[in-house]
Amino acid sequence: MRCAVISDIHANLAALDAVLADIGEQAEAIWCLGDIVGYGPDPNECVARLQERGIVSVAGNHDWACLGKLDLADFNLDAREACRWTAEQLSEASRAFLEGLPLSLVFDEWTLVHGSPREPIWEYLTSPGAVLENLPFLQTRLCLVGHTHVPLAFHVPDGETLTCRRRWLLDGDELSLQSGRWILNPGGIGQPRDGDPRAAYLLVDTETLAAEMRRVPYPVETTQRRMLEAGLPANLIQRLSFGW
Ligand code: ZN
């Protein structure tokens, strides 16, 4: 099965729609790694898109924070303000959908979490050492994580417990996942943080075990205009132009 892996939509509808158009008929299923809302201007519309397209998702820290399930004191000022705004906007239907999101999902060889296998909501998986520490918490050979908004691949070769290779993923990069253990991060749809403002996602084939990184341009200024109208923090509006 061809599967599109998306993460960290952050209520950026223009970016989500551009990615859904790019996916088109290329994938039979779409898996989402959480942070559907928070930061961006269109939380209800993004939740509705997921429901319309039958996209399965796990919960992210921003989804929980906007539901009041996390203490906002752990967020920086801009994130806190955006969360409060989002909480006011969420419809009953959106709220119910977000409440129903699990912390992790497992499909055959694949585990889906927002942060990491040991800390699904909070941990940022950025270093090979942290990946090695997470392996005992991972029941499958392959794992998909989001949360950092940076596209990355970690590979632990067969028989190794102390070696993990890290690779940044660029547009068009392809991987073969046939041996060893892999943790892949598709980057972010709605707020990329690797210096490339284009929305990021990953295509995986669960039979051939191939993965392909994809970047998609979207009308950033449409999202920025909506954020300005909503009175969301200037920093959050600015950063979308640069992808940081
Ligand atoms: Zn996020």
PDB file of C-alpha atoms and ligand atoms in Angstrom:
ATOM      1  CA  MET A   1       0.000   0.000   0.000  1.00  0.00           C
ATOM      2  CA  ARG A   2       1.199   3.495  -0.824  1.00  0.00           C
ATOM      3  CA  CYS A   3       0.813   5.763   2.155  1.00  0.00           C
ATOM      4  CA  ALA A   4       1.350   9.506   2.605  1.00  0.00           C
ATOM      5  CA  VAL A   5       2.745  10.518   5.997  1.00  0.00           C
ATOM      6  CA  ILE A   6       1.919  14.056   7.120  1.00  0.00           C
ATOM      7  CA  SER A   7       2.559  15.876  10.400  1.00  0.00           C
ATOM      8  CA  ASP A   8       2.291  19.197  12.204  1.00  0.00           C
ATOM      9  CA  ILE A   9      -0.419  20.754  10.060  1.00  0.00           C
ATOM     10  CA  HIS A  10      -0.883  23.447  12.718  1.00  0.00           C
ATOM     11  CA  ALA A  11      -4.142  24.773  11.294  1.00  0.00           C
ATOM     12  CA  ASN A  12      -2.474  25.866   8.053  1.00  0.00           C
ATOM     13  CA  LEU A  13      -5.226  25.034   5.577  1.00  0.00           C
ATOM     14  CA  ALA A  14      -3.492  26.470   2.483  1.00  0.00           C
ATOM     15  CA  ALA A  15      -0.477  24.222   3.133  1.00  0.00           C
ATOM     16  CA  LEU A  16      -2.622  21.173   3.884  1.00  0.00           C
ATOM     17  CA  ASP A  17      -4.666  21.637   0.706  1.00  0.00           C
ATOM     18  CA  ALA A  18      -1.518  22.000  -1.417  1.00  0.00           C
ATOM     19  CA  VAL A  19      -0.163  18.752   0.032  1.00  0.00           C
ATOM     20  CA  LEU A  20      -3.462  16.895  -0.421  1.00  0.00           C
ATOM     21  CA  ALA A  21      -3.497  18.020  -4.060  1.00  0.00           C
ATOM     22  CA  ASP A  22       0.096  16.826  -4.503  1.00  0.00           C
ATOM     23  CA  ILE A  23      -0.751  13.448  -2.936  1.00  0.00           C
ATOM     24  CA  GLY A  24      -3.725  13.107  -5.306  1.00  0.00           C
ATOM     25  CA  GLU A  25      -3.961   9.480  -6.367  1.00  0.00           C
ATOM     26  CA  GLN A  26      -0.409   8.670  -5.302  1.00  0.00           C
ATOM     27  CA  ALA A  27      -1.461   7.155  -1.964  1.00  0.00           C
ATOM     28  CA  GLU A  28      -4.295   4.922  -0.829  1.00  0.00           C
ATOM     29  CA  ALA A  29      -4.035   6.054   2.781  1.00  0.00           C
ATOM     30  CA  ILE A  30      -2.842   9.113   4.693  1.00  0.00           C
ATOM     31  CA  TRP A  31      -1.343   8.872   8.189  1.00  0.00           C
ATOM     32  CA  CYS A  32      -1.040  12.019  10.321  1.00  0.00           C
ATOM     33  CA  LEU A  33       1.387  12.356  13.248  1.00  0.00           C
ATOM     34  CA  GLY A  34      -0.439  15.033  15.242  1.00  0.00           C
ATOM     35  CA  ASP A  35      -0.401  18.770  15.942  1.00  0.00           C
ATOM     36  CA  ILE A  36      -3.342  19.293  13.644  1.00  0.00           C
ATOM     37  CA  VAL A  37      -4.108  22.618  15.350  1.00  0.00           C
ATOM     38  CA  GLY A  38      -2.203  25.398  17.153  1.00  0.00           C
ATOM     39  CA  TYR A  39      -0.276  28.324  15.559  1.00  0.00           C
ATOM     40  CA  GLY A  40      -2.341  28.618  12.343  1.00  0.00           C
ATOM     41  CA  PRO A  41      -5.610  30.342  11.418  1.00  0.00           C
ATOM     42  CA  ASP A  42      -7.910  27.492  10.322  1.00  0.00           C
ATOM     43  CA  PRO A  43      -8.218  24.820  13.020  1.00  0.00           C
ATOM     44  CA  ASN A  44     -11.803  23.717  12.329  1.00  0.00           C
ATOM     45  CA  GLU A  45     -11.267  23.569   8.569  1.00  0.00           C
ATOM     46  CA  CYS A  46      -8.152  21.407   8.981  1.00  0.00           C
ATOM     47  CA  VAL A  47      -9.952  18.978  11.287  1.00  0.00           C
ATOM     48  CA  ALA A  48     -12.803  18.813   8.770  1.00  0.00           C
ATOM     49  CA  ARG A  49     -10.347  17.997   5.936  1.00  0.00           C
ATOM     50  CA  LEU A  50      -8.945  15.082   7.922  1.00  0.00           C
ATOM     51  CA  GLN A  51     -12.434  13.754   8.511  1.00  0.00           C
ATOM     52  CA  GLU A  52     -13.486  14.193   4.871  1.00  0.00           C
ATOM     53  CA  ARG A  53     -10.404  12.354   3.634  1.00  0.00           C
ATOM     54  CA  GLY A  54     -10.553   9.577   6.255  1.00  0.00           C
ATOM     55  CA  ILE A  55      -7.069  10.499   7.514  1.00  0.00           C
ATOM     56  CA  VAL A  56      -6.047   8.663  10.683  1.00  0.00           C
ATOM     57  CA  SER A  57      -4.021  10.593  13.249  1.00  0.00           C
ATOM     58  CA  VAL A  58      -2.342  10.431  16.619  1.00  0.00           C
ATOM     59  CA  ALA A  59      -2.461  13.323  19.112  1.00  0.00           C
ATOM     60  CA  GLY A  60       0.197  16.027  19.363  1.00  0.00           C
ATOM     61  CA  ASN A  61       1.118  18.340  22.239  1.00  0.00           C
ATOM     62  CA  HIS A  62      -0.663  21.304  20.630  1.00  0.00           C
ATOM     63  CA  ASP A  63      -3.840  19.254  20.110  1.00  0.00           C
ATOM     64  CA  TRP A  64      -3.822  18.405  23.810  1.00  0.00           C
ATOM     65  CA  ALA A  65      -2.934  21.923  24.914  1.00  0.00           C
ATOM     66  CA  CYS A  66      -5.801  23.444  22.926  1.00  0.00           C
ATOM     67  CA  LEU A  67      -8.172  20.978  24.635  1.00  0.00           C
ATOM     68  CA  GLY A  68      -6.872  22.038  28.042  1.00  0.00           C
ATOM     69  CA  LYS A  69      -5.193  18.654  28.609  1.00  0.00           C
ATOM     70  CA  LEU A  70      -1.708  20.183  29.025  1.00  0.00           C
ATOM     71  CA  ASP A  71      -0.451  23.067  31.106  1.00  0.00           C
ATOM     72  CA  LEU A  72       0.177  26.093  28.869  1.00  0.00           C
ATOM     73  CA  ALA A  73       3.007  27.152  31.198  1.00  0.00           C
ATOM     74  CA  ASP A  74       5.200  24.652  29.309  1.00  0.00           C
ATOM     75  CA  PHE A  75       4.716  26.632  26.072  1.00  0.00           C
ATOM     76  CA  ASN A  76       6.522  29.782  24.935  1.00  0.00           C
ATOM     77  CA  LEU A  77       4.532  33.022  24.836  1.00  0.00           C
ATOM     78  CA  ASP A  78       3.589  32.905  21.143  1.00  0.00           C
ATOM     79  CA  ALA A  79       2.531  29.259  21.326  1.00  0.00           C
ATOM     80  CA  ARG A  80       0.500  29.982  24.446  1.00  0.00           C
ATOM     81  CA  GLU A  81      -1.316  32.880  22.822  1.00  0.00           C
ATOM     82  CA  ALA A  82      -2.054  30.853  19.689  1.00  0.00           C
ATOM     83  CA  CYS A  83      -3.333  28.002  21.850  1.00  0.00           C
ATOM     84  CA  ARG A  84      -5.720  30.241  23.752  1.00  0.00           C
ATOM     85  CA  TRP A  85      -7.009  31.671  20.464  1.00  0.00           C
ATOM     86  CA  THR A  86      -7.430  28.163  19.020  1.00  0.00           C
ATOM     87  CA  ALA A  87      -9.300  26.927  22.101  1.00  0.00           C
ATOM     88  CA  GLU A  88     -11.838  29.729  21.604  1.00  0.00           C
ATOM     89  CA  GLN A  89     -12.305  28.857  17.920  1.00  0.00           C
ATOM     90  CA  LEU A  90     -12.709  25.083  18.184  1.00  0.00           C
ATOM     91  CA  SER A  91     -16.202  23.832  17.397  1.00  0.00           C
ATOM     92  CA  GLU A  92     -17.776  21.013  19.403  1.00  0.00           C
ATOM     93  CA  ALA A  93     -17.201  18.670  16.461  1.00  0.00           C
ATOM     94  CA  SER A  94     -13.508  19.567  16.191  1.00  0.00           C
ATOM     95  CA  ARG A  95     -13.081  19.209  19.913  1.00  0.00           C
ATOM     96  CA  ALA A  96     -14.669  15.752  19.885  1.00  0.00           C
ATOM     97  CA  PHE A  97     -12.399  14.659  17.009  1.00  0.00           C
ATOM     98  CA  LEU A  98      -9.253  15.882  18.778  1.00  0.00           C
ATOM     99  CA  GLU A  99     -10.371  14.285  22.073  1.00  0.00           C
ATOM    100  CA  GLY A 100     -10.608  10.956  20.285  1.00  0.00           C
ATOM    101  CA  LEU A 101      -7.018  10.915  18.979  1.00  0.00           C
ATOM    102  CA  PRO A 102      -4.843   8.102  20.394  1.00  0.00           C
ATOM    103  CA  LEU A 103      -1.258   8.622  21.601  1.00  0.00           C
ATOM    104  CA  SER A 104       0.076   5.995  19.216  1.00  0.00           C
ATOM    105  CA  LEU A 105      -1.084   3.772  16.387  1.00  0.00           C
ATOM    106  CA  VAL A 106       0.431   0.554  15.056  1.00  0.00           C
ATOM    107  CA  PHE A 107      -0.118  -0.769  11.529  1.00  0.00           C
ATOM    108  CA  ASP A 108       1.803  -4.004  10.892  1.00  0.00           C
ATOM    109  CA  GLU A 109       5.493  -3.021  10.932  1.00  0.00           C
ATOM    110  CA  TRP A 110       4.810   0.678  11.557  1.00  0.00           C
ATOM    111  CA  THR A 111       4.367   2.650  14.769  1.00  0.00           C
ATOM    112  CA  LEU A 112       3.019   6.210  14.590  1.00  0.00           C
ATOM    113  CA  VAL A 113       3.616   8.726  17.398  1.00  0.00           C
ATOM    114  CA  HIS A 114       3.932  12.506  17.590  1.00  0.00           C
ATOM    115  CA  GLY A 115       7.106  12.872  19.695  1.00  0.00           C
ATOM    116  CA  SER A 116       8.852   9.592  20.446  1.00  0.00           C
ATOM    117  CA  PRO A 117       7.973   6.011  21.438  1.00  0.00           C
ATOM    118  CA  ARG A 118       8.859   6.618  25.112  1.00  0.00           C
ATOM    119  CA  GLU A 119       7.315  10.108  25.347  1.00  0.00           C
ATOM    120  CA  PRO A 120       4.642  10.296  22.627  1.00  0.00           C
ATOM    121  CA  ILE A 121       3.586  13.845  23.434  1.00  0.00           C
ATOM    122  CA  TRP A 122       6.724  15.637  24.558  1.00  0.00           C
ATOM    123  CA  GLU A 123      10.085  14.276  23.419  1.00  0.00           C
ATOM    124  CA  TYR A 124      11.834  15.891  20.416  1.00  0.00           C
ATOM    125  CA  LEU A 125      13.711  13.124  18.639  1.00  0.00           C
ATOM    126  CA  THR A 126      16.748  14.871  17.182  1.00  0.00           C
ATOM    127  CA  SER A 127      19.831  12.858  18.191  1.00  0.00           C
ATOM    128  CA  PRO A 128      20.998   9.318  17.388  1.00  0.00           C
ATOM    129  CA  GLY A 129      21.578   8.755  21.134  1.00  0.00           C
ATOM    130  CA  ALA A 130      17.952   9.518  21.964  1.00  0.00           C
ATOM    131  CA  VAL A 131      16.855   7.161  19.176  1.00  0.00           C
ATOM    132  CA  LEU A 132      18.922   4.309  20.670  1.00  0.00           C
ATOM    133  CA  GLU A 133      17.386   4.989  24.093  1.00  0.00           C
ATOM    134  CA  ASN A 134      13.938   4.817  22.530  1.00  0.00           C
ATOM    135  CA  LEU A 135      14.380   1.429  20.833  1.00  0.00           C
ATOM    136  CA  PRO A 136      13.311  -0.621  23.906  1.00  0.00           C
ATOM    137  CA  PHE A 137      10.011   1.287  23.838  1.00  0.00           C
ATOM    138  CA  LEU A 138       9.390   0.478  20.161  1.00  0.00           C
ATOM    139  CA  GLN A 139       7.607  -2.791  19.325  1.00  0.00           C
ATOM    140  CA  THR A 140       7.874  -2.506  15.528  1.00  0.00           C
ATOM    141  CA  ARG A 141      10.785  -2.284  13.098  1.00  0.00           C
ATOM    142  CA  LEU A 142       9.650   1.012  11.579  1.00  0.00           C
ATOM    143  CA  CYS A 143       8.496   4.171  13.313  1.00  0.00           C
ATOM    144  CA  LEU A 144       7.138   7.535  12.185  1.00  0.00           C
ATOM    145  CA  VAL A 145       7.493  10.640  14.362  1.00  0.00           C
ATOM    146  CA  GLY A 146       6.789  14.365  13.957  1.00  0.00           C
ATOM    147  CA  HIS A 147       7.020  17.217  16.501  1.00  0.00           C
ATOM    148  CA  THR A 148      10.365  18.778  15.390  1.00  0.00           C
ATOM    149  CA  HIS A 149       9.058  19.967  11.983  1.00  0.00           C
ATOM    150  CA  VAL A 150      12.426  18.863  10.478  1.00  0.00           C
ATOM    151  CA  PRO A 151      12.582  15.984   7.979  1.00  0.00           C
ATOM    152  CA  LEU A 152      15.001  13.339   9.293  1.00  0.00           C
ATOM    153  CA  ALA A 153      15.784   9.645   8.962  1.00  0.00           C
ATOM    154  CA  PHE A 154      17.447   7.550  11.677  1.00  0.00           C
ATOM    155  CA  HIS A 155      18.740   4.082  10.808  1.00  0.00           C
ATOM    156  CA  VAL A 156      19.917   1.382  13.196  1.00  0.00           C
ATOM    157  CA  PRO A 157      21.444  -1.470  11.143  1.00  0.00           C
ATOM    158  CA  ASP A 158      20.497  -5.100  11.891  1.00  0.00           C
ATOM    159  CA  GLY A 159      22.345  -6.521  14.873  1.00  0.00           C
ATOM    160  CA  GLU A 160      23.438  -3.078  16.101  1.00  0.00           C
ATOM    161  CA  THR A 161      22.387  -1.592  19.406  1.00  0.00           C
ATOM    162  CA  LEU A 162      24.943   1.216  19.664  1.00  0.00           C
ATOM    163  CA  THR A 163      25.062   2.572  16.128  1.00  0.00           C
ATOM    164  CA  CYS A 164      22.457   4.914  14.724  1.00  0.00           C
ATOM    165  CA  ARG A 165      22.906   6.944  11.552  1.00  0.00           C
ATOM    166  CA  ARG A 166      21.099  10.234  11.077  1.00  0.00           C
ATOM    167  CA  ARG A 167      20.290  11.795   7.744  1.00  0.00           C
ATOM    168  CA  TRP A 168      18.474  15.022   6.882  1.00  0.00           C
ATOM    169  CA  LEU A 169      15.903  14.479   4.145  1.00  0.00           C
ATOM    170  CA  LEU A 170      15.677  16.845   1.176  1.00  0.00           C
ATOM    171  CA  ASP A 171      13.092  17.133  -1.578  1.00  0.00           C
ATOM    172  CA  GLY A 172      13.151  14.001  -3.744  1.00  0.00           C
ATOM    173  CA  ASP A 173      15.382  11.931  -1.420  1.00  0.00           C
ATOM    174  CA  GLU A 174      14.601   8.221  -1.535  1.00  0.00           C
ATOM    175  CA  LEU A 175      15.226   5.562   1.086  1.00  0.00           C
ATOM    176  CA  SER A 176      15.066   1.776   1.117  1.00  0.00           C
ATOM    177  CA  LEU A 177      13.755   0.541   4.459  1.00  0.00           C
ATOM    178  CA  GLN A 178      14.310  -3.161   3.895  1.00  0.00           C
ATOM    179  CA  SER A 179      16.794  -3.851   6.674  1.00  0.00           C
ATOM    180  CA  GLY A 180      17.484  -2.600  10.171  1.00  0.00           C
ATOM    181  CA  ARG A 181      15.239  -0.328  12.202  1.00  0.00           C
ATOM    182  CA  TRP A 182      14.139   3.074  11.011  1.00  0.00           C
ATOM    183  CA  ILE A 183      12.634   6.148  12.586  1.00  0.00           C
ATOM    184  CA  LEU A 184      11.456   8.674  10.005  1.00  0.00           C
ATOM    185  CA  ASN A 185      10.231  12.227  10.446  1.00  0.00           C
ATOM    186  CA  PRO A 186       8.288  13.694   7.476  1.00  0.00           C
ATOM    187  CA  GLY A 187       8.870  17.304   8.601  1.00  0.00           C
ATOM    188  CA  GLY A 188       6.007  19.756   8.984  1.00  0.00           C
ATOM    189  CA  ILE A 189       3.096  20.730   6.758  1.00  0.00           C
ATOM    190  CA  GLY A 190       2.058  23.955   8.421  1.00  0.00           C
ATOM    191  CA  GLN A 191       5.233  25.370   9.951  1.00  0.00           C
ATOM    192  CA  PRO A 192       8.453  23.896   8.437  1.00  0.00           C
ATOM    193  CA  ARG A 193      11.595  24.542  10.519  1.00  0.00           C
ATOM    194  CA  ASP A 194      14.477  23.440   8.308  1.00  0.00           C
ATOM    195  CA  GLY A 195      14.936  26.676   6.381  1.00  0.00           C
ATOM    196  CA  ASP A 196      12.689  25.580   3.497  1.00  0.00           C
ATOM    197  CA  PRO A 197       9.248  27.235   3.669  1.00  0.00           C
ATOM    198  CA  ARG A 198       7.615  24.597   1.461  1.00  0.00           C
ATOM    199  CA  ALA A 199       5.274  22.086   3.118  1.00  0.00           C
ATOM    200  CA  ALA A 200       6.927  18.704   3.732  1.00  0.00           C
ATOM    201  CA  TYR A 201       5.613  15.150   3.684  1.00  0.00           C
ATOM    202  CA  LEU A 202       6.727  11.593   3.050  1.00  0.00           C
ATOM    203  CA  LEU A 203       5.428   8.895   0.720  1.00  0.00           C
ATOM    204  CA  VAL A 204       6.016   5.324   1.881  1.00  0.00           C
ATOM    205  CA  ASP A 205       5.262   2.018   0.220  1.00  0.00           C
ATOM    206  CA  THR A 206       4.474  -0.621   2.846  1.00  0.00           C
ATOM    207  CA  GLU A 207       5.150  -3.478   0.385  1.00  0.00           C
ATOM    208  CA  THR A 208       8.337  -2.421  -1.407  1.00  0.00           C
ATOM    209  CA  LEU A 209       9.479  -0.577   1.772  1.00  0.00           C
ATOM    210  CA  ALA A 210      10.555   2.505  -0.137  1.00  0.00           C
ATOM    211  CA  ALA A 211      10.176   6.054   1.149  1.00  0.00           C
ATOM    212  CA  GLU A 212      10.320   9.337  -0.741  1.00  0.00           C
ATOM    213  CA  MET A 213      10.594  12.863   0.670  1.00  0.00           C
ATOM    214  CA  ARG A 214       8.456  15.508  -0.969  1.00  0.00           C
ATOM    215  CA  ARG A 215       8.263  19.325  -0.666  1.00  0.00           C
ATOM    216  CA  VAL A 216       5.278  21.293  -1.899  1.00  0.00           C
ATOM    217  CA  PRO A 217       5.058  25.073  -2.390  1.00  0.00           C
ATOM    218  CA  TYR A 218       1.843  26.686  -1.145  1.00  0.00           C
ATOM    219  CA  PRO A 219       0.518  30.273  -0.994  1.00  0.00           C
ATOM    220  CA  VAL A 220       2.230  31.267   2.278  1.00  0.00           C
ATOM    221  CA  GLU A 221       0.761  34.792   2.070  1.00  0.00           C
ATOM    222  CA  THR A 222      -2.801  33.374   2.154  1.00  0.00           C
ATOM    223  CA  THR A 223      -2.106  31.804   5.540  1.00  0.00           C
ATOM    224  CA  GLN A 224      -0.254  34.910   6.735  1.00  0.00           C
ATOM    225  CA  ARG A 225      -3.166  37.165   5.791  1.00  0.00           C
ATOM    226  CA  ARG A 226      -5.624  34.934   7.674  1.00  0.00           C
ATOM    227  CA  MET A 227      -3.315  34.957  10.729  1.00  0.00           C
ATOM    228  CA  LEU A 228      -3.062  38.740  10.624  1.00  0.00           C
ATOM    229  CA  GLU A 229      -6.867  39.031  10.499  1.00  0.00           C
ATOM    230  CA  ALA A 230      -7.117  36.665  13.467  1.00  0.00           C
ATOM    231  CA  GLY A 231      -4.628  38.727  15.471  1.00  0.00           C
ATOM    232  CA  LEU A 232      -2.167  35.851  15.892  1.00  0.00           C
ATOM    233  CA  PRO A 233       1.423  36.691  17.032  1.00  0.00           C
ATOM    234  CA  ALA A 234       3.670  38.425  14.461  1.00  0.00           C
ATOM    235  CA  ASN A 235       6.533  35.972  15.009  1.00  0.00           C
ATOM    236  CA  LEU A 236       4.346  33.066  14.006  1.00  0.00           C
ATOM    237  CA  ILE A 237       3.285  34.915  10.855  1.00  0.00           C
ATOM    238  CA  GLN A 238       6.846  35.919   9.906  1.00  0.00           C
ATOM    239  CA  ARG A 239       8.499  32.554  10.317  1.00  0.00           C
ATOM    240  CA  LEU A 240       6.328  30.947   7.635  1.00  0.00           C
ATOM    241  CA  SER A 241       8.097  33.044   4.977  1.00  0.00           C
ATOM    242  CA  PHE A 242      11.437  31.517   5.874  1.00  0.00           C
ATOM    243  CA  GLY A 243      10.665  28.042   7.222  1.00  0.00           C
ATOM    244  CA  TRP A 244      12.328  28.355  10.600  1.00  0.00           C
TER     245      TRP A 244
HETATM  246 ZN    ZN B   1       4.215  20.831  16.066  1.00  0.00          ZN
END
